[in-house]
Amino acid sequence: MLQAIGILIGILIVLLGIIMIYDARILTKKFFGFGDQNEATNGLKILGFIVAIVGGLIIYFVRY
């Protein structure tokens, strides 16, 4: 039971990272109001990639 909960949490974190990568431009326009939008978009994509990797590692270590 605990393993299934851990895998579910890992999947949700991976999905959050993927959403951050694909919708970075939209999220940047919505939440941030400063001028250099390209820098913020790149930063959000990098953060989304790191979050997706962390979620994948959670799934890997909970499963094995």
Short mmCIF file of C-alpha atoms in Angstrom, two decimals:
data_model
loop_
_atom_site.label_atom_id
_atom_site.label_comp_id
_atom_site.label_asym_id
_atom_site.label_seq_id
_atom_site.Cartn_x
_atom_site.Cartn_y
_atom_site.Cartn_z
CA MET A 1 0.00 0.00 0.00
CA LEU A 2 2.78 2.38 0.93
CA GLN A 3 4.62 1.51 -2.28
CA ALA A 4 1.54 2.38 -4.37
CA ILE A 5 1.20 5.75 -2.63
CA GLY A 6 4.88 6.50 -3.24
CA ILE A 7 4.57 5.64 -6.93
CA LEU A 8 1.44 7.80 -7.24
CA ILE A 9 3.22 10.76 -5.64
CA GLY A 10 6.17 10.23 -7.99
CA ILE A 11 3.87 10.17 -11.03
CA LEU A 12 2.19 13.40 -9.93
CA ILE A 13 5.57 15.09 -9.51
CA VAL A 14 6.67 13.93 -12.98
CA LEU A 15 3.44 15.27 -14.48
CA LEU A 16 3.96 18.60 -12.73
CA GLY A 17 7.44 18.82 -14.23
CA ILE A 18 6.16 18.02 -17.71
CA ILE A 19 3.44 20.65 -17.44
CA MET A 20 6.05 23.18 -16.35
CA ILE A 21 8.17 22.36 -19.41
CA TYR A 22 5.43 22.53 -22.02
CA ASP A 23 3.47 25.48 -20.62
CA ALA A 24 6.44 27.58 -19.51
CA ARG A 25 5.58 30.56 -21.71
CA ILE A 26 1.93 30.60 -20.58
CA LEU A 27 2.84 30.20 -16.91
CA THR A 28 5.43 32.96 -17.17
CA LYS A 29 2.89 35.38 -18.63
CA LYS A 30 0.35 34.44 -15.98
CA PHE A 31 2.47 34.58 -12.82
CA PHE A 32 5.35 36.93 -13.54
CA GLY A 33 5.13 40.52 -14.69
CA PHE A 34 8.72 41.52 -15.35
CA GLY A 35 10.16 42.41 -18.73
CA ASP A 36 12.61 39.65 -19.61
CA GLN A 37 10.18 36.86 -20.33
CA ASN A 38 12.61 34.67 -22.27
CA GLU A 39 14.93 34.30 -19.27
CA ALA A 40 12.01 33.38 -17.01
CA THR A 41 10.71 30.86 -19.56
CA ASN A 42 14.11 29.18 -19.80
CA GLY A 43 14.40 29.08 -16.02
CA LEU A 44 10.95 27.55 -15.68
CA LYS A 45 11.78 24.90 -18.29
CA ILE A 46 14.98 23.99 -16.44
CA LEU A 47 13.09 23.82 -13.15
CA GLY A 48 10.43 21.62 -14.77
CA PHE A 49 13.12 19.28 -16.08
CA ILE A 50 14.67 18.96 -12.62
CA VAL A 51 11.25 18.36 -11.02
CA ALA A 52 10.48 15.63 -13.59
CA ILE A 53 13.83 13.95 -12.90
CA VAL A 54 13.19 14.02 -9.13
CA GLY A 55 9.76 12.46 -9.65
CA GLY A 56 11.28 9.74 -11.80
CA LEU A 57 13.88 9.01 -9.14
CA ILE A 58 11.15 8.76 -6.51
CA ILE A 59 9.33 6.20 -8.65
CA TYR A 60 12.55 4.27 -9.24
CA PHE A 61 13.62 4.10 -5.60
CA VAL A 62 10.17 3.35 -4.22
CA ARG A 63 9.68 0.53 -6.69
CA TYR A 64 13.05 -1.19 -6.12
#
